[in-house]
PDB file of C-alpha atoms in Angstrom:
ATOM      1  CA  MET A 156     -71.481 -20.619   2.701  1.00 71.00           C
ATOM      2  CA  ALA A 157     -71.077 -17.484   5.110  1.00 70.00           C
ATOM      3  CA  LEU A 158     -67.806 -20.042   7.198  1.00 68.00           C
ATOM      4  CA  ILE A 159     -66.311 -20.808   3.928  1.00 72.00           C
ATOM      5  CA  MET A 160     -65.851 -17.839   2.700  1.00 70.00           C
ATOM      6  CA  VAL A 161     -64.731 -16.068   6.384  1.00 64.00           C
ATOM      7  CA  LEU A 162     -62.113 -19.010   6.476  1.00 65.00           C
ATOM      8  CA  LEU A 163     -60.626 -18.356   3.153  1.00 67.00           C
ATOM      9  CA  ALA A 164     -60.794 -14.446   3.766  1.00 67.00           C
ATOM     10  CA  MET A 165     -58.661 -15.188   6.505  1.00 70.00           C
ATOM     11  CA  ALA A 166     -56.047 -18.016   5.248  1.00 66.00           C
ATOM     12  CA  LEU A 167     -55.758 -15.294   2.924  1.00 67.00           C
ATOM     13  CA  VAL A 168     -54.828 -11.922   6.160  1.00 61.00           C
ATOM     14  CA  VAL A 169     -52.474 -14.525   7.757  1.00 62.00           C
ATOM     15  CA  MET A 170     -50.823 -15.136   4.034  1.00 68.00           C
ATOM     16  CA  LEU A 171     -50.949 -11.719   3.614  1.00 61.00           C
ATOM     17  CA  ALA A 172     -49.220 -11.192   7.099  1.00 62.00           C
ATOM     18  CA  GLY A 173     -46.712 -13.986   6.840  1.00 62.00           C
ATOM     19  CA  GLY A 174     -45.310 -12.226   4.414  1.00 61.00           C
ATOM     20  CA  MET A 175     -45.419  -9.019   4.959  1.00 63.00           C
ATOM     21  CA  THR A 176     -43.403 -10.121   8.322  1.00 63.00           C
ATOM     22  CA  LYS A 177     -40.400 -11.807   6.605  1.00 58.00           C
ATOM     23  CA  HIS A 178     -40.189  -8.892   3.938  1.00 59.00           C
ATOM     24  CA  GLN A 179     -40.231  -6.773   7.321  1.00 57.00           C
ATOM     25  CA  SER A 180     -37.175  -9.459   8.893  1.00 59.00           C
ATOM     26  CA  VAL A 181     -35.409  -9.232   6.123  1.00 60.00           C
ATOM     27  CA  ARG A 182     -35.211  -5.251   5.892  1.00 67.00           C
ATOM     28  CA  ILE A 183     -34.630  -4.836   9.505  1.00 54.00           C
ATOM     29  CA  TYR A 184     -31.178  -7.429   9.116  1.00 54.00           C
ATOM     30  CA  LYS A 185     -30.337  -4.841   6.279  1.00 59.00           C
ATOM     31  CA  ALA A 186     -30.711  -2.152   7.774  1.00 56.00           C
ATOM     32  CA  GLY A 187     -28.844  -3.955  11.150  1.00 58.00           C
ATOM     33  CA  HIS A 188     -25.932  -5.280   8.537  1.00 57.00           C
ATOM     34  CA  TYR A 189     -25.685  -1.695   6.670  1.00 64.00           C
ATOM     35  CA  LEU A 190     -25.283   0.381  10.551  1.00 71.00           C
ATOM     36  CA  ALA A 191     -22.928  -1.742  12.283  1.00 68.00           C
ATOM     37  CA  GLN A 192     -20.545  -1.611   8.467  1.00 75.00           C
ATOM     38  CA  SER A 193     -21.071   2.351   9.150  1.00 83.00           C
ATOM     39  CA  GLN A 194     -19.788   2.516  12.103  1.00 86.00           C
ATOM     40  CA  GLY A 195     -16.934   0.338  11.903  1.00 85.00           C
ATOM     41  CA  TYR A 196     -15.968   2.717   9.120  1.00 90.00           C
ATOM     42  CA  SER A 197     -16.496   5.358  11.091  1.00 92.00           C
ATOM     43  CA  ILE A 198     -14.298   3.581  13.778  1.00 92.00           C
ATOM     44  CA  ALA A 199     -11.651   3.415  11.127  1.00 94.00           C
ATOM     45  CA  LEU A 200     -11.528   6.633  10.653  1.00 95.00           C
ATOM     46  CA  GLY A 201     -11.214   7.363  14.021  1.00 95.00           C
ATOM     47  CA  ALA A 202      -8.582   4.776  13.677  1.00 95.00           C
ATOM     48  CA  GLU A 203      -6.265   6.763  10.711  1.00 97.00           C
ATOM     49  CA  ALA A 204      -6.782   9.946  12.692  1.00 96.00           C
ATOM     50  CA  PHE A 205      -5.139   7.941  15.077  1.00 96.00           C
ATOM     51  CA  ALA A 206      -1.978   6.629  12.775  1.00 97.00           C
ATOM     52  CA  GLY A 207      -1.614  10.013  12.329  1.00 96.00           C
ATOM     53  CA  GLN A 208      -1.677  11.768  15.080  1.00 96.00           C
ATOM     54  CA  ILE A 209       0.967   8.669  15.879  1.00 96.00           C
ATOM     55  CA  LEU A 210       3.392   9.589  12.077  1.00 97.00           C
ATOM     56  CA  PHE A 211       2.438  13.290  13.428  1.00 96.00           C
ATOM     57  CA  ARG A 212       4.074  12.582  17.549  1.00 96.00           C
ATOM     58  CA  ASP A 213       7.610  10.960  14.954  1.00 96.00           C
ATOM     59  CA  PHE A 214       8.042  14.583  13.434  1.00 96.00           C
ATOM     60  CA  GLU A 215       7.749  16.037  16.109  1.00 96.00           C
ATOM     61  CA  ALA A 216      10.884  14.280  18.033  1.00 95.00           C
ATOM     62  CA  ASP A 217      12.165  14.465  14.452  1.00 95.00           C
ATOM     63  CA  ARG A 218      12.302  17.495  14.715  1.00 94.00           C
ATOM     64  CA  GLU A 219      13.463  18.478  18.379  1.00 94.00           C
ATOM     65  CA  ASP A 220      16.585  15.978  17.621  1.00 92.00           C
ATOM     66  CA  ASN A 221      16.364  18.268  14.169  1.00 93.00           C
ATOM     67  CA  LEU A 222      17.390  14.640  12.697  1.00 93.00           C
ATOM     68  CA  PHE A 223      15.002  13.916  10.255  1.00 94.00           C
ATOM     69  CA  ILE A 224      15.175  10.240   9.550  1.00 96.00           C
ATOM     70  CA  ASP A 225      12.716   7.150   9.573  1.00 97.00           C
ATOM     71  CA  SER A 226      13.913   3.741  10.209  1.00 96.00           C
ATOM     72  CA  PRO A 227      13.013   0.260  11.287  1.00 94.00           C
ATOM     73  CA  ASN A 228      13.700   0.663  14.619  1.00 93.00           C
ATOM     74  CA  GLU A 229      10.751   3.410  15.122  1.00 95.00           C
ATOM     75  CA  ALA A 230       8.020   1.485  17.250  1.00 93.00           C
ATOM     76  CA  TRP A 231       4.820   3.299  14.425  1.00 96.00           C
ATOM     77  CA  ALA A 232       7.613   0.660  12.321  1.00 96.00           C
ATOM     78  CA  ARG A 233       7.617  -2.298  14.260  1.00 95.00           C
ATOM     79  CA  TYR A 234       4.307  -3.120  16.378  1.00 96.00           C
ATOM     80  CA  SER A 235       0.685  -2.704  15.309  1.00 96.00           C
ATOM     81  CA  ALA A 236      -1.975  -0.730  18.005  1.00 95.00           C
ATOM     82  CA  VAL A 237      -4.515  -3.131  18.761  1.00 95.00           C
ATOM     83  CA  LEU A 238      -6.983  -0.693  21.204  1.00 92.00           C
ATOM     84  CA  PRO A 239      -9.941  -1.843  22.784  1.00 90.00           C
ATOM     85  CA  LEU A 240     -13.609  -1.194  22.051  1.00 86.00           C
ATOM     86  CA  ASP A 241     -17.322  -2.054  23.345  1.00 84.00           C
ATOM     87  CA  ASN A 242     -18.424  -5.271  21.549  1.00 82.00           C
ATOM     88  CA  GLY A 243     -14.922  -4.890  19.350  1.00 87.00           C
ATOM     89  CA  VAL A 244     -11.478  -4.782  19.010  1.00 92.00           C
ATOM     90  CA  VAL A 245      -9.919  -1.884  16.811  1.00 95.00           C
ATOM     91  CA  GLU A 246      -6.250  -2.931  15.023  1.00 96.00           C
ATOM     92  CA  VAL A 247      -3.949  -0.664  13.500  1.00 97.00           C
ATOM     93  CA  GLN A 248      -0.898  -0.972  11.755  1.00 97.00           C
ATOM     94  CA  ILE A 249       1.710   1.928   9.843  1.00 98.00           C
ATOM     95  CA  ASP A 250       3.784   0.052   6.654  1.00 97.00           C
ATOM     96  CA  ASP A 251       6.127   2.552   4.951  1.00 97.00           C
ATOM     97  CA  LEU A 252       6.369   2.844   1.309  1.00 97.00           C
ATOM     98  CA  GLY A 253       8.751   5.284   0.799  1.00 97.00           C
ATOM     99  CA  GLY A 254      11.654   2.170   1.213  1.00 97.00           C
ATOM    100  CA  ARG A 255      10.272   0.860  -2.375  1.00 98.00           C
ATOM    101  CA  ILE A 256      10.967   1.763  -5.883  1.00 98.00           C
ATOM    102  CA  ASN A 257       8.055   4.313  -6.801  1.00 98.00           C
ATOM    103  CA  LEU A 258       5.896   2.640  -9.720  1.00 97.00           C
ATOM    104  CA  ASN A 259       5.163   6.094 -11.475  1.00 97.00           C
ATOM    105  CA  ASP A 260       9.362   7.693 -11.799  1.00 97.00           C
ATOM    106  CA  LEU A 261       9.518   5.378 -14.386  1.00 96.00           C
ATOM    107  CA  VAL A 262       8.280   8.043 -16.400  1.00 95.00           C
ATOM    108  CA  ASN A 263       9.821  11.835 -16.194  1.00 92.00           C
ATOM    109  CA  PRO A 264       7.271  14.561 -16.507  1.00 89.00           C
ATOM    110  CA  GLN A 265       8.361  14.778 -20.000  1.00 89.00           C
ATOM    111  CA  GLY A 266       7.534  11.813 -20.712  1.00 89.00           C
ATOM    112  CA  GLN A 267      10.440  10.426 -21.232  1.00 92.00           C
ATOM    113  CA  PRO A 268      11.356   7.526 -19.435  1.00 94.00           C
ATOM    114  CA  ASP A 269      13.778   7.636 -16.584  1.00 95.00           C
ATOM    115  CA  GLU A 270      16.423   5.726 -16.890  1.00 95.00           C
ATOM    116  CA  VAL A 271      17.979   5.858 -13.214  1.00 95.00           C
ATOM    117  CA  THR A 272      14.481   3.872 -12.427  1.00 96.00           C
ATOM    118  CA  ARG A 273      14.631   1.443 -15.171  1.00 96.00           C
ATOM    119  CA  GLU A 274      17.511   0.284 -14.148  1.00 96.00           C
ATOM    120  CA  ARG A 275      17.156  -0.314 -10.460  1.00 97.00           C
ATOM    121  CA  LEU A 276      13.171  -1.520 -11.585  1.00 97.00           C
ATOM    122  CA  THR A 277      14.989  -3.789 -13.945  1.00 97.00           C
ATOM    123  CA  ARG A 278      17.324  -5.532 -11.278  1.00 97.00           C
ATOM    124  CA  LEU A 279      14.681  -5.534  -9.095  1.00 98.00           C
ATOM    125  CA  ILE A 280      12.571  -7.886 -11.306  1.00 97.00           C
ATOM    126  CA  GLU A 281      16.011 -10.270 -11.951  1.00 96.00           C
ATOM    127  CA  VAL A 282      16.829 -10.357  -7.771  1.00 97.00           C
ATOM    128  CA  LEU A 283      12.486 -11.579  -6.900  1.00 97.00           C
ATOM    129  CA  GLY A 284      12.989 -13.954 -10.307  1.00 95.00           C
ATOM    130  CA  ILE A 285       9.954 -12.496 -11.969  1.00 94.00           C
ATOM    131  CA  GLY A 286      11.359 -13.620 -15.379  1.00 86.00           C
ATOM    132  CA  ASN A 287       7.865 -12.674 -17.084  1.00 89.00           C
ATOM    133  CA  LEU A 288       6.586  -9.198 -17.062  1.00 93.00           C
ATOM    134  CA  SER A 289       8.963  -6.326 -19.024  1.00 94.00           C
ATOM    135  CA  VAL A 290       9.772  -3.468 -17.646  1.00 96.00           C
ATOM    136  CA  ASP A 291       9.210  -1.874 -21.121  1.00 95.00           C
ATOM    137  CA  ALA A 292       5.595  -3.052 -20.105  1.00 95.00           C
ATOM    138  CA  ILE A 293       5.457  -0.477 -17.776  1.00 96.00           C
ATOM    139  CA  ILE A 294       6.763   1.770 -19.332  1.00 96.00           C
ATOM    140  CA  ASP A 295       4.268   1.683 -21.561  1.00 96.00           C
ATOM    141  CA  TRP A 296       1.278   1.819 -19.496  1.00 96.00           C
ATOM    142  CA  ILE A 297       2.025   5.323 -18.006  1.00 96.00           C
ATOM    143  CA  ASP A 298       3.553   7.028 -20.378  1.00 94.00           C
ATOM    144  CA  PRO A 299       0.964   9.159 -23.018  1.00 92.00           C
ATOM    145  CA  ASN A 300       1.995   8.237 -26.586  1.00 91.00           C
ATOM    146  CA  ASP A 301       0.698   4.686 -27.890  1.00 91.00           C
ATOM    147  CA  GLU A 302       3.941   3.529 -29.238  1.00 91.00           C
ATOM    148  CA  THR A 303       5.554   0.537 -27.917  1.00 93.00           C
ATOM    149  CA  ILE A 304       9.113   1.943 -25.857  1.00 92.00           C
ATOM    150  CA  SER A 305      10.555  -1.018 -27.547  1.00 92.00           C
ATOM    151  CA  ALA A 306       9.836  -4.718 -28.483  1.00 90.00           C
ATOM    152  CA  TYR A 307       9.641  -5.806 -24.754  1.00 91.00           C
ATOM    153  CA  GLY A 308       6.896  -3.273 -24.352  1.00 93.00           C
ATOM    154  CA  ALA A 309       3.128  -3.620 -24.314  1.00 92.00           C
ATOM    155  CA  GLU A 310       0.284  -0.296 -25.793  1.00 93.00           C
ATOM    156  CA  ASP A 311      -3.705  -0.986 -26.310  1.00 92.00           C
ATOM    157  CA  GLY A 312      -2.658  -3.266 -29.501  1.00 90.00           C
ATOM    158  CA  GLN A 313      -1.869  -5.787 -26.435  1.00 91.00           C
ATOM    159  CA  TYR A 314      -4.645  -4.917 -24.200  1.00 93.00           C
ATOM    160  CA  LEU A 315      -7.237  -5.293 -27.013  1.00 93.00           C
ATOM    161  CA  LEU A 316      -6.738  -8.344 -27.033  1.00 91.00           C
ATOM    162  CA  GLN A 317      -7.263  -9.910 -23.934  1.00 89.00           C
ATOM    163  CA  ASN A 318     -10.828 -10.872 -22.963  1.00 89.00           C
ATOM    164  CA  PRO A 319     -12.835  -8.735 -22.285  1.00 91.00           C
ATOM    165  CA  ALA A 320     -10.574  -6.540 -23.663  1.00 94.00           C
ATOM    166  CA  TYR A 321      -8.733  -3.158 -21.813  1.00 94.00           C
ATOM    167  CA  ARG A 322      -6.360  -0.273 -22.982  1.00 94.00           C
ATOM    168  CA  ALA A 323      -3.634   1.158 -21.701  1.00 94.00           C
ATOM    169  CA  ALA A 324      -3.954   3.479 -19.012  1.00 95.00           C
ATOM    170  CA  ASN A 325      -1.029   5.992 -20.642  1.00 94.00           C
ATOM    171  CA  GLN A 326      -0.994   8.136 -17.299  1.00 95.00           C
ATOM    172  CA  PRO A 327       0.875   7.637 -14.153  1.00 96.00           C
ATOM    173  CA  PHE A 328      -0.675   4.021 -11.540  1.00 96.00           C
ATOM    174  CA  THR A 329      -3.071   4.529  -9.356  1.00 94.00           C
ATOM    175  CA  SER A 330      -3.315   2.119  -7.642  1.00 95.00           C
ATOM    176  CA  VAL A 331       0.298  -0.643  -7.630  1.00 96.00           C
ATOM    177  CA  THR A 332      -2.835  -3.546  -8.236  1.00 95.00           C
ATOM    178  CA  GLU A 333      -2.695  -1.720 -11.744  1.00 96.00           C
ATOM    179  CA  LEU A 334      -0.106  -4.229 -12.396  1.00 97.00           C
ATOM    180  CA  ARG A 335      -2.908  -7.410 -12.926  1.00 95.00           C
ATOM    181  CA  LEU A 336      -3.478  -6.061 -16.652  1.00 95.00           C
ATOM    182  CA  LEU A 337       0.319  -5.989 -17.456  1.00 94.00           C
ATOM    183  CA  GLU A 338       0.934  -7.892 -20.101  1.00 84.00           C
ATOM    184  CA  GLY A 339       2.720 -11.027 -18.742  1.00 85.00           C
ATOM    185  CA  ILE A 340       3.044 -10.683 -15.123  1.00 92.00           C
ATOM    186  CA  SER A 341       1.059 -12.948 -13.102  1.00 93.00           C
ATOM    187  CA  GLU A 342      -0.511 -13.495 -10.618  1.00 94.00           C
ATOM    188  CA  ASP A 343       2.578 -14.862  -7.384  1.00 95.00           C
ATOM    189  CA  ASP A 344       4.048 -12.370  -9.543  1.00 95.00           C
ATOM    190  CA  TYR A 345       1.807 -10.040  -9.040  1.00 96.00           C
ATOM    191  CA  GLN A 346       2.124 -10.601  -4.812  1.00 95.00           C
ATOM    192  CA  LEU A 347       6.199 -10.750  -4.815  1.00 96.00           C
ATOM    193  CA  LEU A 348       6.012  -7.566  -6.924  1.00 97.00           C
ATOM    194  CA  SER A 349       4.004  -4.863  -5.115  1.00 96.00           C
ATOM    195  CA  LEU A 350       5.882  -5.762  -1.604  1.00 96.00           C
ATOM    196  CA  HIS A 351       8.477  -3.795  -2.965  1.00 98.00           C
ATOM    197  CA  VAL A 352       6.923  -1.238  -4.788  1.00 98.00           C
ATOM    198  CA  ALA A 353       4.822   1.805  -4.536  1.00 97.00           C
ATOM    199  CA  ALA A 354       2.201   3.499  -6.902  1.00 97.00           C
ATOM    200  CA  LEU A 355       2.443   7.646  -5.556  1.00 96.00           C
ATOM    201  CA  PRO A 356       1.274  10.312  -6.507  1.00 94.00           C
ATOM    202  CA  VAL A 357       3.992  12.408  -7.095  1.00 92.00           C
ATOM    203  CA  SER A 358       7.821  11.371  -9.379  1.00 89.00           C
ATOM    204  CA  GLY A 359      11.042  12.237  -7.413  1.00 90.00           C
ATOM    205  CA  ALA A 360      10.611  11.232  -3.207  1.00 92.00           C
ATOM    206  CA  GLY A 361      13.774   8.799  -3.351  1.00 95.00           C
ATOM    207  CA  ILE A 362      14.004   5.241  -1.942  1.00 97.00           C
ATOM    208  CA  ASN A 363      14.355   5.520   1.348  1.00 98.00           C
ATOM    209  CA  VAL A 364      17.569   3.427   2.225  1.00 97.00           C
ATOM    210  CA  ASN A 365      16.705   3.012   6.251  1.00 97.00           C
ATOM    211  CA  MET A 366      13.756   1.273   4.739  1.00 97.00           C
ATOM    212  CA  ALA A 367      13.919  -0.659   1.673  1.00 97.00           C
ATOM    213  CA  PRO A 368      13.728  -4.495   1.567  1.00 97.00           C
ATOM    214  CA  GLN A 369      16.960  -6.503   1.180  1.00 97.00           C
ATOM    215  CA  ALA A 370      15.706  -7.038  -2.526  1.00 98.00           C
ATOM    216  CA  VAL A 371      15.307  -3.233  -3.482  1.00 98.00           C
ATOM    217  CA  ILE A 372      18.721  -2.091  -1.789  1.00 98.00           C
ATOM    218  CA  GLN A 373      20.618  -5.071  -3.716  1.00 97.00           C
ATOM    219  CA  ALA A 374      18.782  -3.882  -6.828  1.00 97.00           C
ATOM    220  CA  LEU A 375      20.588   0.009  -6.137  1.00 97.00           C
ATOM    221  CA  HIS A 376      23.898  -2.009  -8.290  1.00 95.00           C
ATOM    222  CA  PRO A 377      24.545  -4.414 -10.557  1.00 94.00           C
ATOM    223  CA  GLU A 378      27.078  -5.882  -9.195  1.00 95.00           C
ATOM    224  CA  LEU A 379      25.765  -6.320  -5.611  1.00 95.00           C
ATOM    225  CA  THR A 380      24.880 -10.161  -4.480  1.00 95.00           C
ATOM    226  CA  GLU A 381      21.959 -11.388  -1.809  1.00 96.00           C
ATOM    227  CA  ALA A 382      24.918 -11.848   0.514  1.00 96.00           C
ATOM    228  CA  GLN A 383      25.624  -7.527   0.234  1.00 96.00           C
ATOM    229  CA  ALA A 384      22.317  -6.820   0.696  1.00 97.00           C
ATOM    230  CA  GLU A 385      21.401  -9.080   3.660  1.00 97.00           C
ATOM    231  CA  SER A 386      24.958  -7.718   4.901  1.00 96.00           C
ATOM    232  CA  VAL A 387      23.881  -4.050   3.951  1.00 97.00           C
ATOM    233  CA  VAL A 388      20.150  -4.779   6.361  1.00 96.00           C
ATOM    234  CA  ALA A 389      21.720  -6.288   9.522  1.00 95.00           C
ATOM    235  CA  GLN A 390      23.950  -3.385   9.520  1.00 94.00           C
ATOM    236  CA  ARG A 391      20.753  -0.823   9.783  1.00 94.00           C
ATOM    237  CA  GLU A 392      18.777  -3.112  11.645  1.00 90.00           C
ATOM    238  CA  ASP A 393      22.310  -2.440  14.606  1.00 90.00           C
ATOM    239  CA  GLU A 394      22.234   0.896  13.874  1.00 93.00           C
ATOM    240  CA  ARG A 395      19.542   3.088  11.376  1.00 95.00           C
ATOM    241  CA  PHE A 396      22.468   5.416   8.699  1.00 96.00           C
ATOM    242  CA  GLU A 397      22.101   9.059   9.422  1.00 95.00           C
ATOM    243  CA  THR A 398      23.075   9.678   6.195  1.00 96.00           C
ATOM    244  CA  VAL A 399      23.128   8.754   2.977  1.00 96.00           C
ATOM    245  CA  GLN A 400      26.330   9.319   2.564  1.00 96.00           C
ATOM    246  CA  ASP A 401      27.363   7.007   5.762  1.00 95.00           C
ATOM    247  CA  PHE A 402      24.503   4.283   3.609  1.00 96.00           C
ATOM    248  CA  LEU A 403      27.264   5.198   0.186  1.00 96.00           C
ATOM    249  CA  ALA A 404      30.318   4.254   2.491  1.00 95.00           C
ATOM    250  CA  LEU A 405      29.378   1.407   3.139  1.00 96.00           C
ATOM    251  CA  PRO A 406      32.515  -1.432   2.856  1.00 95.00           C
ATOM    252  CA  GLU A 407      29.663  -3.862  -0.065  1.00 95.00           C
ATOM    253  CA  PHE A 408      29.833  -0.059  -2.177  1.00 95.00           C
ATOM    254  CA  ALA A 409      33.078   0.136  -2.202  1.00 93.00           C
ATOM    255  CA  GLY A 410      34.235   0.900  -5.819  1.00 91.00           C
ATOM    256  CA  LEU A 411      31.286   0.061  -7.440  1.00 92.00           C
ATOM    257  CA  GLY A 412      30.663   4.390  -8.173  1.00 91.00           C
ATOM    258  CA  LEU A 413      26.594   4.604  -6.742  1.00 93.00           C
ATOM    259  CA  LYS A 414      25.676   7.886  -6.356  1.00 91.00           C
ATOM    260  CA  ALA A 415      22.885   8.993  -4.009  1.00 93.00           C
ATOM    261  CA  GLU A 416      21.018   9.966  -6.693  1.00 93.00           C
ATOM    262  CA  GLY A 417      17.016   9.125  -5.796  1.00 94.00           C
ATOM    263  CA  LEU A 418      18.260   7.559  -2.542  1.00 97.00           C
ATOM    264  CA  THR A 419      16.673   9.677   1.383  1.00 97.00           C
ATOM    265  CA  LEU A 420      16.497   8.793   4.612  1.00 96.00           C
ATOM    266  CA  LYS A 421      13.109  10.758   5.200  1.00 96.00           C
ATOM    267  CA  THR A 422       9.419   9.197   4.381  1.00 97.00           C
ATOM    268  CA  HIS A 423       6.396  11.135   3.167  1.00 97.00           C
ATOM    269  CA  PHE A 424       3.912   8.361   2.347  1.00 98.00           C
ATOM    270  CA  PHE A 425       2.905   6.429   4.439  1.00 98.00           C
ATOM    271  CA  GLU A 426      -0.532   3.223   3.924  1.00 97.00           C
ATOM    272  CA  VAL A 427      -1.622   2.610   7.208  1.00 98.00           C
ATOM    273  CA  ALA A 428      -4.223  -0.568   7.582  1.00 97.00           C
ATOM    274  CA  SER A 429      -6.838  -0.459   9.721  1.00 96.00           C
ATOM    275  CA  ARG A 430      -9.664  -3.788  10.470  1.00 95.00           C
ATOM    276  CA  ILE A 431     -12.786  -2.973  12.776  1.00 94.00           C
ATOM    277  CA  THR A 432     -14.431  -5.621  14.893  1.00 91.00           C
ATOM    278  CA  TYR A 433     -16.960  -4.624  15.688  1.00 83.00           C
ATOM    279  CA  ASP A 434     -21.018  -6.405  16.729  1.00 78.00           C
ATOM    280  CA  ASP A 435     -19.139 -10.051  14.884  1.00 79.00           C
ATOM    281  CA  ARG A 436     -18.372  -7.930  11.539  1.00 85.00           C
ATOM    282  CA  VAL A 437     -15.542  -6.519  10.114  1.00 91.00           C
ATOM    283  CA  VAL A 438     -14.437  -4.029   8.728  1.00 92.00           C
ATOM    284  CA  ASN A 439     -11.324  -3.297   6.960  1.00 95.00           C
ATOM    285  CA  LEU A 440      -9.342  -0.111   5.597  1.00 96.00           C
ATOM    286  CA  VAL A 441      -6.698   1.206   3.868  1.00 97.00           C
ATOM    287  CA  SER A 442      -5.469   4.567   3.634  1.00 97.00           C
ATOM    288  CA  THR A 443      -2.870   5.961   2.082  1.00 97.00           C
ATOM    289  CA  ILE A 444      -1.645   8.598   4.077  1.00 97.00           C
ATOM    290  CA  TYR A 445       1.050  11.800   3.012  1.00 97.00           C
ATOM    291  CA  ARG A 446       2.924  13.698   6.155  1.00 97.00           C
ATOM    292  CA  SER A 447       4.593  16.871   3.846  1.00 96.00           C
ATOM    293  CA  PRO A 448       8.206  18.482   5.111  1.00 94.00           C
ATOM    294  CA  ALA A 449       6.484  21.042   7.626  1.00 94.00           C
ATOM    295  CA  GLY A 450       4.592  17.951   9.219  1.00 95.00           C
ATOM    296  CA  GLU A 451       0.818  18.470   7.667  1.00 96.00           C
ATOM    297  CA  LEU A 452      -0.775  14.908   7.464  1.00 97.00           C
ATOM    298  CA  SER A 453      -3.344  14.088   4.876  1.00 97.00           C
ATOM    299  CA  THR A 454      -5.412  11.130   3.036  1.00 97.00           C
ATOM    300  CA  VAL A 455      -3.807  10.306  -0.424  1.00 96.00           C
ATOM    301  CA  ARG A 456      -7.177   7.668  -0.909  1.00 95.00           C
ATOM    302  CA  ARG A 457      -8.704   4.907   0.799  1.00 96.00           C
ATOM    303  CA  ASP A 458      -9.290   1.029  -0.275  1.00 94.00           C
ATOM    304  CA  THR A 459     -11.736  -0.942   2.276  1.00 92.00           C
ATOM    305  CA  GLY A 460     -11.078  -3.967  -0.529  1.00 88.00           C
ATOM    306  CA  GLN A 461      -8.299  -5.416   1.731  1.00 91.00           C
ATOM    307  CA  LYS A 462      -7.528  -7.524   3.780  1.00 90.00           C
ATOM    308  CA  ASN A 463      -5.720  -9.689   5.835  1.00 90.00           C
ATOM    309  CA  ARG A 464      -3.011  -6.377   6.310  1.00 92.00           C
ATOM    310  CA  ILE A 465      -2.259  -6.978  10.038  1.00 94.00           C
ATOM    311  CA  THR A 466       0.642  -8.762   9.765  1.00 94.00           C
ATOM    312  CA  LYS A 467       3.252  -6.703  12.702  1.00 94.00           C
ATOM    313  CA  GLU A 468       3.633  -8.158  16.349  1.00 92.00           C
ATOM    314  CA  ARG A 469       1.020  -6.237  18.456  1.00 92.00           C
ATOM    315  CA  PHE A 470       1.448  -3.647  20.683  1.00 90.00           C
ATOM    316  CA  ALA A 471      -1.994  -3.432  23.451  1.00 87.00           C
ATOM    317  CA  VAL A 472      -2.773   0.478  23.384  1.00 80.00           C
ATOM    318  CA  SER A 473      -4.225   0.974  27.341  1.00 70.00           C
ATOM    319  CA  ASP A 474      -8.312   2.908  26.803  1.00 59.00           C
ATOM    320  CA  ASN A 475      -7.579   4.707  29.651  1.00 55.00           C
TER     321      ASN A 475
END
């Protein structure tokens, strides 16, 4: 009887020890995973700072030349950087946001639609072949009132019928991803439009015509054809525009009366996409960076949910 009791006690101890070991192993794994993710995120912040230094050096070069221009032929715009790392690799890419149409330019500080931006975004949607999205629905998403701007607008009444229900933001876009919530937009339409628009925290920054995609160039005037927009982009690749007047003087714009309003050659907002492969784990970080007219850099927001953002040709950076 005593032997049986000893065996039962031993079995109980073994079971408890086994359970504790398994529980401890899970905790060790979680701790290790959290540590690796934290280290990866810290490295991503370093990659963001590295990109900031590139942008600052670009500003210093422009200041030395006394010509503040951002264009596709600059190294930061052409390549992504690959940096060596113990037990991993760092990939960094800087993307221009100045060549896109800023959604928050649609409504002026007085809460009224900006007609120039409204017309340009309407044409952009047409050029991209997006059929079900109305610019008025985008304006209603931003403007502070609860009344639709037209029969093509959308306010709380439409969105409260969704499942789950939600309301219009009635404030500026904080992220382009909010477009997914708008009345009439599909995921394919969003993916296409998101490459040509931005959600900048300020209005009036202007469209950098040196960096604008072909569709944005074509959207600047209703009489511009696809072939003419292609020609403008081809000329820009051969030689960047050094003044807005050089851009407007192109033969493709002759007789159109295209105005310089809302056009610029300088970019102030950039996206820095970082992918950190470290200890067999991957950490992604997309940061929106603002570069002031004085060259000062500040981070507007960070997003760890975006993947597959490194798309440009790789350029290896030595660790020496």
